[in-house]
PDB file of C-alpha atoms in Angstrom:
ATOM      1  CA  UNK A   2       0.000   0.000   0.000  1.00  0.00           C
ATOM      2  CA  UNK A   3       1.412   3.381  -1.015  1.00  0.00           C
ATOM      3  CA  UNK A   4       1.298   6.389   1.274  1.00  0.00           C
ATOM      4  CA  UNK A   5      -0.772   9.363   0.146  1.00  0.00           C
ATOM      5  CA  UNK A   6       2.097  11.562  -1.076  1.00  0.00           C
ATOM      6  CA  UNK A   7       3.696   8.771  -3.093  1.00  0.00           C
ATOM      7  CA  UNK A   8       0.315   7.845  -4.587  1.00  0.00           C
ATOM      8  CA  UNK A   9      -0.204  11.429  -5.769  1.00  0.00           C
ATOM      9  CA  UNK A  10       3.288  11.605  -7.278  1.00  0.00           C
ATOM     10  CA  UNK A  11       2.840   8.303  -9.118  1.00  0.00           C
ATOM     11  CA  UNK A  12      -0.562   9.321 -10.428  1.00  0.00           C
ATOM     12  CA  UNK A  13       0.878  12.584 -11.781  1.00  0.00           C
ATOM     13  CA  UNK A  14       3.623  10.654 -13.565  1.00  0.00           C
ATOM     14  CA  UNK A  15       1.078   8.224 -15.024  1.00  0.00           C
ATOM     15  CA  UNK A  16      -1.022  11.195 -16.200  1.00  0.00           C
ATOM     16  CA  UNK A  17       1.973  12.454 -18.189  1.00  0.00           C
ATOM     17  CA  UNK A  18       2.238   9.105 -19.970  1.00  0.00           C
ATOM     18  CA  UNK A  19      -1.518   8.957 -20.625  1.00  0.00           C
ATOM     19  CA  UNK A  20      -1.330  12.406 -22.247  1.00  0.00           C
ATOM     20  CA  UNK A  21       1.116  10.982 -24.798  1.00  0.00           C
ATOM     21  CA  UNK A  22      -1.290   8.142 -25.719  1.00  0.00           C
ATOM     22  CA  UNK A  23      -4.720   9.746 -26.177  1.00  0.00           C
ATOM     23  CA  UNK A  24      -7.507   7.440 -27.230  1.00  0.00           C
ATOM     24  CA  UNK A  25     -10.980   6.181 -26.457  1.00  0.00           C
ATOM     25  CA  UNK A  26     -10.418   3.409 -23.896  1.00  0.00           C
ATOM     26  CA  UNK A  27     -11.450   4.401 -20.345  1.00  0.00           C
ATOM     27  CA  UNK A  28      -8.622   4.271 -17.804  1.00  0.00           C
ATOM     28  CA  UNK A  29      -9.488   2.426 -14.592  1.00  0.00           C
ATOM     29  CA  UNK A  30      -7.167   2.310 -11.602  1.00  0.00           C
ATOM     30  CA  UNK A  31      -7.137  -0.530  -9.140  1.00  0.00           C
ATOM     31  CA  UNK A  32      -5.753   0.781  -5.884  1.00  0.00           C
ATOM     32  CA  UNK A  33      -4.516  -1.465  -3.086  1.00  0.00           C
ATOM     33  CA  UNK A  34      -6.392  -1.305   0.198  1.00  0.00           C
ATOM     34  CA  UNK A  35      -4.853  -1.859   3.604  1.00  0.00           C
ATOM     35  CA  UNK A  36      -6.958  -5.010   4.089  1.00  0.00           C
ATOM     36  CA  UNK A  37      -5.287  -6.651   1.088  1.00  0.00           C
ATOM     37  CA  UNK A  38      -8.087  -6.057  -1.398  1.00  0.00           C
ATOM     38  CA  UNK A  39      -8.280  -3.553  -4.201  1.00  0.00           C
ATOM     39  CA  UNK A  40     -10.532  -0.623  -4.965  1.00  0.00           C
ATOM     40  CA  UNK A  41     -11.446   0.154  -8.607  1.00  0.00           C
ATOM     41  CA  UNK A  42     -11.522   3.827  -9.503  1.00  0.00           C
ATOM     42  CA  UNK A  43     -12.848   4.924 -12.877  1.00  0.00           C
ATOM     43  CA  UNK A  44     -11.018   8.043 -14.064  1.00  0.00           C
ATOM     44  CA  UNK A  45     -11.961  10.683 -16.604  1.00  0.00           C
ATOM     45  CA  UNK A  46      -8.929   9.708 -18.693  1.00  0.00           C
ATOM     46  CA  UNK A  47      -9.110   7.917 -22.012  1.00  0.00           C
ATOM     47  CA  UNK A  48      -6.103   6.350 -23.691  1.00  0.00           C
ATOM     48  CA  UNK A  49      -5.073   4.232 -26.653  1.00  0.00           C
ATOM     49  CA  UNK A  50      -4.508   0.754 -25.250  1.00  0.00           C
ATOM     50  CA  UNK A  51      -1.148  -0.372 -26.567  1.00  0.00           C
ATOM     51  CA  UNK A  52       2.059  -2.070 -25.557  1.00  0.00           C
ATOM     52  CA  UNK A  53       3.691   1.357 -25.991  1.00  0.00           C
ATOM     53  CA  UNK A  54       1.396   2.795 -23.317  1.00  0.00           C
ATOM     54  CA  UNK A  55       2.188  -0.132 -21.056  1.00  0.00           C
ATOM     55  CA  UNK A  56       5.935   0.316 -21.586  1.00  0.00           C
ATOM     56  CA  UNK A  57       5.670   4.072 -21.046  1.00  0.00           C
ATOM     57  CA  UNK A  58       3.960   3.682 -17.689  1.00  0.00           C
ATOM     58  CA  UNK A  59       6.432   1.041 -16.573  1.00  0.00           C
ATOM     59  CA  UNK A  60       9.388   3.220 -17.632  1.00  0.00           C
ATOM     60  CA  UNK A  61       7.962   6.239 -15.803  1.00  0.00           C
ATOM     61  CA  UNK A  62       7.131   4.629 -12.458  1.00  0.00           C
ATOM     62  CA  UNK A  63       9.612   1.761 -12.364  1.00  0.00           C
ATOM     63  CA  UNK A  64       9.227  -1.998 -12.104  1.00  0.00           C
ATOM     64  CA  UNK A  65       7.058  -3.575  -9.432  1.00  0.00           C
ATOM     65  CA  UNK A  66       5.121  -0.393  -8.648  1.00  0.00           C
ATOM     66  CA  UNK A  67       2.034  -0.732 -10.848  1.00  0.00           C
ATOM     67  CA  UNK A  68       0.531  -3.297 -13.186  1.00  0.00           C
ATOM     68  CA  UNK A  69      -0.764  -2.144 -16.549  1.00  0.00           C
ATOM     69  CA  UNK A  70      -3.477  -4.452 -17.849  1.00  0.00           C
ATOM     70  CA  UNK A  71      -4.386  -4.297 -21.512  1.00  0.00           C
ATOM     71  CA  UNK A  72      -7.439  -5.785 -23.202  1.00  0.00           C
ATOM     72  CA  UNK A  73      -6.711  -9.353 -24.410  1.00  0.00           C
ATOM     73  CA  UNK A  74      -6.995  -8.273 -28.056  1.00  0.00           C
ATOM     74  CA  UNK A  75      -4.130  -5.780 -27.584  1.00  0.00           C
ATOM     75  CA  UNK A  76      -1.971  -8.208 -25.633  1.00  0.00           C
ATOM     76  CA  UNK A  77      -2.367 -10.887 -28.305  1.00  0.00           C
ATOM     77  CA  UNK A  78      -1.578  -8.578 -31.217  1.00  0.00           C
ATOM     78  CA  UNK A  79       1.760  -7.463 -29.813  1.00  0.00           C
TER      79      UNK A  79
END
């Protein structure tokens, strides 16, 4: 579970990547909860689902920090 300040910083960095990949797919965040579960948060962002988006987020925030899930059709075509 990330502390509040780190969560805000990471979200701002992810926003920068999303801005470089505009599209029509809604962006949904799954945030870890202290009880071990996750909370889904629908955002107002839309992006182009692609392996480039996935790589951009991973490069920006570092490995092991977030998971970027793509629709199966995108994952298979890469």
